[in-house]
């Protein structure tokens, strides 16, 4: 039963049973902004594994990864699951059968997005890359730079990158 709950949790993370979520984050020097996850993509849409972004400091990448996720989801072309969500679920497994079920549920991730967020003086630099692991092909790259709003840069870059996701 425990492994069944774990698999259901993975499927929810993959978006199969997604619900709309609202997150409010106060940005430095900016008004509070509300982000609403869009409805899930249509059935049959591919799954994208979003790696945790690299940053100047580890906590920066972790803090900015949700903005890339929202940008990818906003186009409605794919389900998106974060690497950190998978790691948490695998850590909760207590037996081999659980690991097998989680692995089977995640085998549908056809694409991987990786990237980084850096800062030079007051300018943020965002770089994202879409990969197809089965062929080792780079399907798309997006780079953005700007002052004061890395969250917006990430969202816009990820939304643009989502256009490179092949949809059946």
C-alpha atoms as a PDB file:
ATOM      1  CA  UNK A   1       0.000   0.000   0.000  1.00  0.00           C
ATOM      2  CA  UNK A   2       2.836   2.355   0.891  1.00  0.00           C
ATOM      3  CA  UNK A   3       4.478   1.860  -2.522  1.00  0.00           C
ATOM      4  CA  UNK A   4       1.122   2.456  -4.241  1.00  0.00           C
ATOM      5  CA  UNK A   5       0.815   5.813  -2.450  1.00  0.00           C
ATOM      6  CA  UNK A   6       4.340   6.649  -3.514  1.00  0.00           C
ATOM      7  CA  UNK A   7       3.585   5.868  -7.163  1.00  0.00           C
ATOM      8  CA  UNK A   8       0.417   7.965  -6.964  1.00  0.00           C
ATOM      9  CA  UNK A   9       2.530  10.799  -5.577  1.00  0.00           C
ATOM     10  CA  UNK A  10       4.913  10.506  -8.534  1.00  0.00           C
ATOM     11  CA  UNK A  11       2.017  10.555 -10.991  1.00  0.00           C
ATOM     12  CA  UNK A  12       0.668  13.684  -9.333  1.00  0.00           C
ATOM     13  CA  UNK A  13       4.098  15.262  -9.672  1.00  0.00           C
ATOM     14  CA  UNK A  14       4.079  14.288 -13.344  1.00  0.00           C
ATOM     15  CA  UNK A  15       0.834  16.178 -13.757  1.00  0.00           C
ATOM     16  CA  UNK A  16      -1.501  13.249 -14.345  1.00  0.00           C
ATOM     17  CA  UNK A  17      -3.698  14.403 -11.483  1.00  0.00           C
ATOM     18  CA  UNK A  18      -2.576  18.024 -11.457  1.00  0.00           C
ATOM     19  CA  UNK A  19      -4.536  20.707  -9.707  1.00  0.00           C
ATOM     20  CA  UNK A  20      -4.086  24.419 -10.037  1.00  0.00           C
ATOM     21  CA  UNK A  21      -1.752  25.850  -7.451  1.00  0.00           C
ATOM     22  CA  UNK A  22      -1.208  29.450  -6.540  1.00  0.00           C
ATOM     23  CA  UNK A  23       2.069  30.689  -5.141  1.00  0.00           C
ATOM     24  CA  UNK A  24       2.817  34.165  -3.867  1.00  0.00           C
ATOM     25  CA  UNK A  25       6.391  35.318  -3.643  1.00  0.00           C
ATOM     26  CA  UNK A  26       7.601  38.736  -2.682  1.00  0.00           C
ATOM     27  CA  UNK A  27      10.531  39.853  -4.777  1.00  0.00           C
ATOM     28  CA  UNK A  28      13.022  42.418  -3.599  1.00  0.00           C
ATOM     29  CA  UNK A  29      11.934  45.873  -4.662  1.00  0.00           C
ATOM     30  CA  UNK A  30       8.827  44.539  -6.396  1.00  0.00           C
ATOM     31  CA  UNK A  31       5.184  44.250  -5.474  1.00  0.00           C
ATOM     32  CA  UNK A  32       3.797  40.880  -4.503  1.00  0.00           C
ATOM     33  CA  UNK A  33       3.075  38.846  -7.586  1.00  0.00           C
ATOM     34  CA  UNK A  34       0.755  35.847  -7.836  1.00  0.00           C
ATOM     35  CA  UNK A  35       1.561  32.951 -10.145  1.00  0.00           C
ATOM     36  CA  UNK A  36      -1.098  30.402 -11.042  1.00  0.00           C
ATOM     37  CA  UNK A  37      -0.063  27.110 -12.592  1.00  0.00           C
ATOM     38  CA  UNK A  38      -1.881  26.629 -15.889  1.00  0.00           C
ATOM     39  CA  UNK A  39      -4.167  23.640 -16.413  1.00  0.00           C
ATOM     40  CA  UNK A  40      -2.333  20.399 -17.205  1.00  0.00           C
ATOM     41  CA  UNK A  41      -1.335  19.654 -20.806  1.00  0.00           C
ATOM     42  CA  UNK A  42      -3.504  17.359 -22.918  1.00  0.00           C
ATOM     43  CA  UNK A  43      -3.313  13.583 -22.530  1.00  0.00           C
ATOM     44  CA  UNK A  44      -0.400  12.135 -24.446  1.00  0.00           C
ATOM     45  CA  UNK A  45       1.796  15.207 -23.977  1.00  0.00           C
ATOM     46  CA  UNK A  46       5.443  14.317 -23.319  1.00  0.00           C
ATOM     47  CA  UNK A  47       7.027  14.500 -19.878  1.00  0.00           C
ATOM     48  CA  UNK A  48      10.015  16.770 -19.250  1.00  0.00           C
ATOM     49  CA  UNK A  49      12.450  16.244 -16.390  1.00  0.00           C
ATOM     50  CA  UNK A  50      13.568  19.636 -15.058  1.00  0.00           C
ATOM     51  CA  UNK A  51      16.946  19.395 -13.385  1.00  0.00           C
ATOM     52  CA  UNK A  52      17.615  21.716 -10.452  1.00  0.00           C
ATOM     53  CA  UNK A  53      19.172  24.863 -11.886  1.00  0.00           C
ATOM     54  CA  UNK A  54      22.762  25.720 -11.093  1.00  0.00           C
ATOM     55  CA  UNK A  55      23.419  29.053  -9.421  1.00  0.00           C
ATOM     56  CA  UNK A  56      26.255  31.060  -7.950  1.00  0.00           C
ATOM     57  CA  UNK A  57      25.151  29.475  -4.673  1.00  0.00           C
ATOM     58  CA  UNK A  58      23.278  26.177  -4.386  1.00  0.00           C
ATOM     59  CA  UNK A  59      20.247  27.792  -2.734  1.00  0.00           C
ATOM     60  CA  UNK A  60      19.875  30.237  -5.651  1.00  0.00           C
ATOM     61  CA  UNK A  61      19.371  27.442  -8.178  1.00  0.00           C
ATOM     62  CA  UNK A  62      16.860  25.738  -5.896  1.00  0.00           C
ATOM     63  CA  UNK A  63      14.966  28.993  -5.369  1.00  0.00           C
ATOM     64  CA  UNK A  64      14.743  29.815  -9.070  1.00  0.00           C
ATOM     65  CA  UNK A  65      13.855  26.352 -10.447  1.00  0.00           C
ATOM     66  CA  UNK A  66      10.076  26.784  -9.799  1.00  0.00           C
ATOM     67  CA  UNK A  67      10.028  29.812 -12.143  1.00  0.00           C
ATOM     68  CA  UNK A  68      11.506  27.717 -14.945  1.00  0.00           C
ATOM     69  CA  UNK A  69       8.888  25.045 -14.215  1.00  0.00           C
ATOM     70  CA  UNK A  70       6.058  27.579 -14.477  1.00  0.00           C
ATOM     71  CA  UNK A  71       7.453  28.895 -17.762  1.00  0.00           C
ATOM     72  CA  UNK A  72       7.608  25.379 -19.222  1.00  0.00           C
ATOM     73  CA  UNK A  73       4.085  24.596 -18.021  1.00  0.00           C
ATOM     74  CA  UNK A  74       2.644  27.873 -19.306  1.00  0.00           C
ATOM     75  CA  UNK A  75       2.848  26.748 -22.926  1.00  0.00           C
ATOM     76  CA  UNK A  76       0.789  23.620 -22.186  1.00  0.00           C
ATOM     77  CA  UNK A  77       3.043  21.406 -24.322  1.00  0.00           C
ATOM     78  CA  UNK A  78       4.378  18.977 -21.692  1.00  0.00           C
ATOM     79  CA  UNK A  79       4.116  17.630 -18.174  1.00  0.00           C
ATOM     80  CA  UNK A  80       7.029  18.824 -16.042  1.00  0.00           C
ATOM     81  CA  UNK A  81       8.555  17.029 -13.060  1.00  0.00           C
ATOM     82  CA  UNK A  82      11.466  18.409 -11.027  1.00  0.00           C
ATOM     83  CA  UNK A  83      14.499  16.298 -10.176  1.00  0.00           C
ATOM     84  CA  UNK A  84      14.189  17.261  -6.504  1.00  0.00           C
ATOM     85  CA  UNK A  85      10.634  15.824  -6.398  1.00  0.00           C
ATOM     86  CA  UNK A  86      11.940  12.491  -7.698  1.00  0.00           C
ATOM     87  CA  UNK A  87      14.785  12.451  -5.188  1.00  0.00           C
ATOM     88  CA  UNK A  88      12.358  13.042  -2.312  1.00  0.00           C
ATOM     89  CA  UNK A  89      10.082  10.222  -3.431  1.00  0.00           C
ATOM     90  CA  UNK A  90      12.951   7.781  -3.950  1.00  0.00           C
ATOM     91  CA  UNK A  91      14.320   8.596  -0.489  1.00  0.00           C
ATOM     92  CA  UNK A  92      10.965   7.542   0.981  1.00  0.00           C
ATOM     93  CA  UNK A  93      11.209   4.073  -0.626  1.00  0.00           C
ATOM     94  CA  UNK A  94      11.937   1.290   1.797  1.00  0.00           C
ATOM     95  CA  UNK A  95      12.169  -1.703  -0.534  1.00  0.00           C
ATOM     96  CA  UNK A  96      13.222  -2.695  -4.060  1.00  0.00           C
ATOM     97  CA  UNK A  97       9.618  -3.014  -5.262  1.00  0.00           C
ATOM     98  CA  UNK A  98       9.008   0.638  -4.396  1.00  0.00           C
ATOM     99  CA  UNK A  99      12.107   1.725  -6.346  1.00  0.00           C
ATOM    100  CA  UNK A 100      10.961  -0.328  -9.340  1.00  0.00           C
ATOM    101  CA  UNK A 101       7.493   1.234  -9.288  1.00  0.00           C
ATOM    102  CA  UNK A 102       8.888   4.776  -9.066  1.00  0.00           C
ATOM    103  CA  UNK A 103      11.366   4.053 -11.875  1.00  0.00           C
ATOM    104  CA  UNK A 104       8.595   2.640 -14.060  1.00  0.00           C
ATOM    105  CA  UNK A 105       6.432   5.698 -13.444  1.00  0.00           C
ATOM    106  CA  UNK A 106       9.302   8.014 -14.379  1.00  0.00           C
ATOM    107  CA  UNK A 107      10.418   6.159 -17.494  1.00  0.00           C
ATOM    108  CA  UNK A 108       8.055   8.336 -19.514  1.00  0.00           C
ATOM    109  CA  UNK A 109      10.302  11.422 -19.205  1.00  0.00           C
ATOM    110  CA  UNK A 110      11.426  11.878 -22.816  1.00  0.00           C
ATOM    111  CA  UNK A 111      13.191  15.232 -22.449  1.00  0.00           C
ATOM    112  CA  UNK A 112      15.456  16.951 -19.930  1.00  0.00           C
ATOM    113  CA  UNK A 113      15.843  20.675 -19.254  1.00  0.00           C
ATOM    114  CA  UNK A 114      18.956  21.907 -17.485  1.00  0.00           C
ATOM    115  CA  UNK A 115      20.352  25.361 -16.951  1.00  0.00           C
ATOM    116  CA  UNK A 116      21.915  27.993 -14.779  1.00  0.00           C
ATOM    117  CA  UNK A 117      21.322  31.388 -13.221  1.00  0.00           C
ATOM    118  CA  UNK A 118      24.280  33.673 -12.625  1.00  0.00           C
ATOM    119  CA  UNK A 119      24.930  37.265 -11.763  1.00  0.00           C
ATOM    120  CA  UNK A 120      27.581  39.688 -12.921  1.00  0.00           C
ATOM    121  CA  UNK A 121      27.346  42.902 -10.895  1.00  0.00           C
ATOM    122  CA  UNK A 122      23.633  43.808 -11.175  1.00  0.00           C
ATOM    123  CA  UNK A 123      22.954  41.794 -14.355  1.00  0.00           C
ATOM    124  CA  UNK A 124      21.435  38.308 -14.174  1.00  0.00           C
ATOM    125  CA  UNK A 125      22.255  35.726 -16.847  1.00  0.00           C
ATOM    126  CA  UNK A 126      19.885  32.800 -17.439  1.00  0.00           C
ATOM    127  CA  UNK A 127      20.728  29.855 -19.682  1.00  0.00           C
ATOM    128  CA  UNK A 128      18.454  26.875 -20.360  1.00  0.00           C
ATOM    129  CA  UNK A 129      18.944  23.825 -22.567  1.00  0.00           C
ATOM    130  CA  UNK A 130      16.471  21.161 -23.789  1.00  0.00           C
ATOM    131  CA  UNK A 131      17.947  17.686 -24.321  1.00  0.00           C
ATOM    132  CA  UNK A 132      16.615  14.413 -25.689  1.00  0.00           C
ATOM    133  CA  UNK A 133      18.543  11.751 -23.728  1.00  0.00           C
ATOM    134  CA  UNK A 134      17.621   8.904 -26.089  1.00  0.00           C
ATOM    135  CA  UNK A 135      19.559  10.540 -28.944  1.00  0.00           C
ATOM    136  CA  UNK A 136      21.850  12.881 -26.953  1.00  0.00           C
ATOM    137  CA  UNK A 137      20.483  15.708 -29.094  1.00  0.00           C
ATOM    138  CA  UNK A 138      20.223  19.300 -27.952  1.00  0.00           C
ATOM    139  CA  UNK A 139      16.775  20.386 -29.152  1.00  0.00           C
ATOM    140  CA  UNK A 140      16.956  23.988 -28.005  1.00  0.00           C
ATOM    141  CA  UNK A 141      18.899  26.609 -26.076  1.00  0.00           C
ATOM    142  CA  UNK A 142      17.757  29.931 -24.667  1.00  0.00           C
ATOM    143  CA  UNK A 143      19.847  32.601 -23.007  1.00  0.00           C
ATOM    144  CA  UNK A 144      18.569  35.806 -21.375  1.00  0.00           C
ATOM    145  CA  UNK A 145      20.182  38.596 -19.420  1.00  0.00           C
ATOM    146  CA  UNK A 146      18.760  41.574 -17.588  1.00  0.00           C
ATOM    147  CA  UNK A 147      18.785  43.600 -14.400  1.00  0.00           C
ATOM    148  CA  UNK A 148      16.757  43.080 -11.263  1.00  0.00           C
ATOM    149  CA  UNK A 149      14.310  40.278 -12.131  1.00  0.00           C
ATOM    150  CA  UNK A 150      15.800  36.777 -12.510  1.00  0.00           C
ATOM    151  CA  UNK A 151      12.374  35.218 -11.912  1.00  0.00           C
ATOM    152  CA  UNK A 152      10.886  36.954 -14.961  1.00  0.00           C
ATOM    153  CA  UNK A 153      13.926  36.111 -17.082  1.00  0.00           C
ATOM    154  CA  UNK A 154      13.604  32.439 -16.123  1.00  0.00           C
ATOM    155  CA  UNK A 155       9.884  32.312 -16.792  1.00  0.00           C
ATOM    156  CA  UNK A 156      10.285  33.940 -20.236  1.00  0.00           C
ATOM    157  CA  UNK A 157      13.297  31.804 -21.197  1.00  0.00           C
ATOM    158  CA  UNK A 158      11.544  28.578 -20.175  1.00  0.00           C
ATOM    159  CA  UNK A 159       8.366  29.547 -22.018  1.00  0.00           C
ATOM    160  CA  UNK A 160      10.392  30.208 -25.168  1.00  0.00           C
ATOM    161  CA  UNK A 161      12.309  26.943 -24.759  1.00  0.00           C
ATOM    162  CA  UNK A 162       9.042  24.992 -24.465  1.00  0.00           C
ATOM    163  CA  UNK A 163       8.378  25.752 -28.144  1.00  0.00           C
ATOM    164  CA  UNK A 164      11.234  23.357 -28.968  1.00  0.00           C
ATOM    165  CA  UNK A 165       9.504  20.430 -27.210  1.00  0.00           C
ATOM    166  CA  UNK A 166       8.247  18.050 -29.920  1.00  0.00           C
ATOM    167  CA  UNK A 167       4.571  17.326 -29.434  1.00  0.00           C
ATOM    168  CA  UNK A 168       3.044  14.174 -30.956  1.00  0.00           C
END
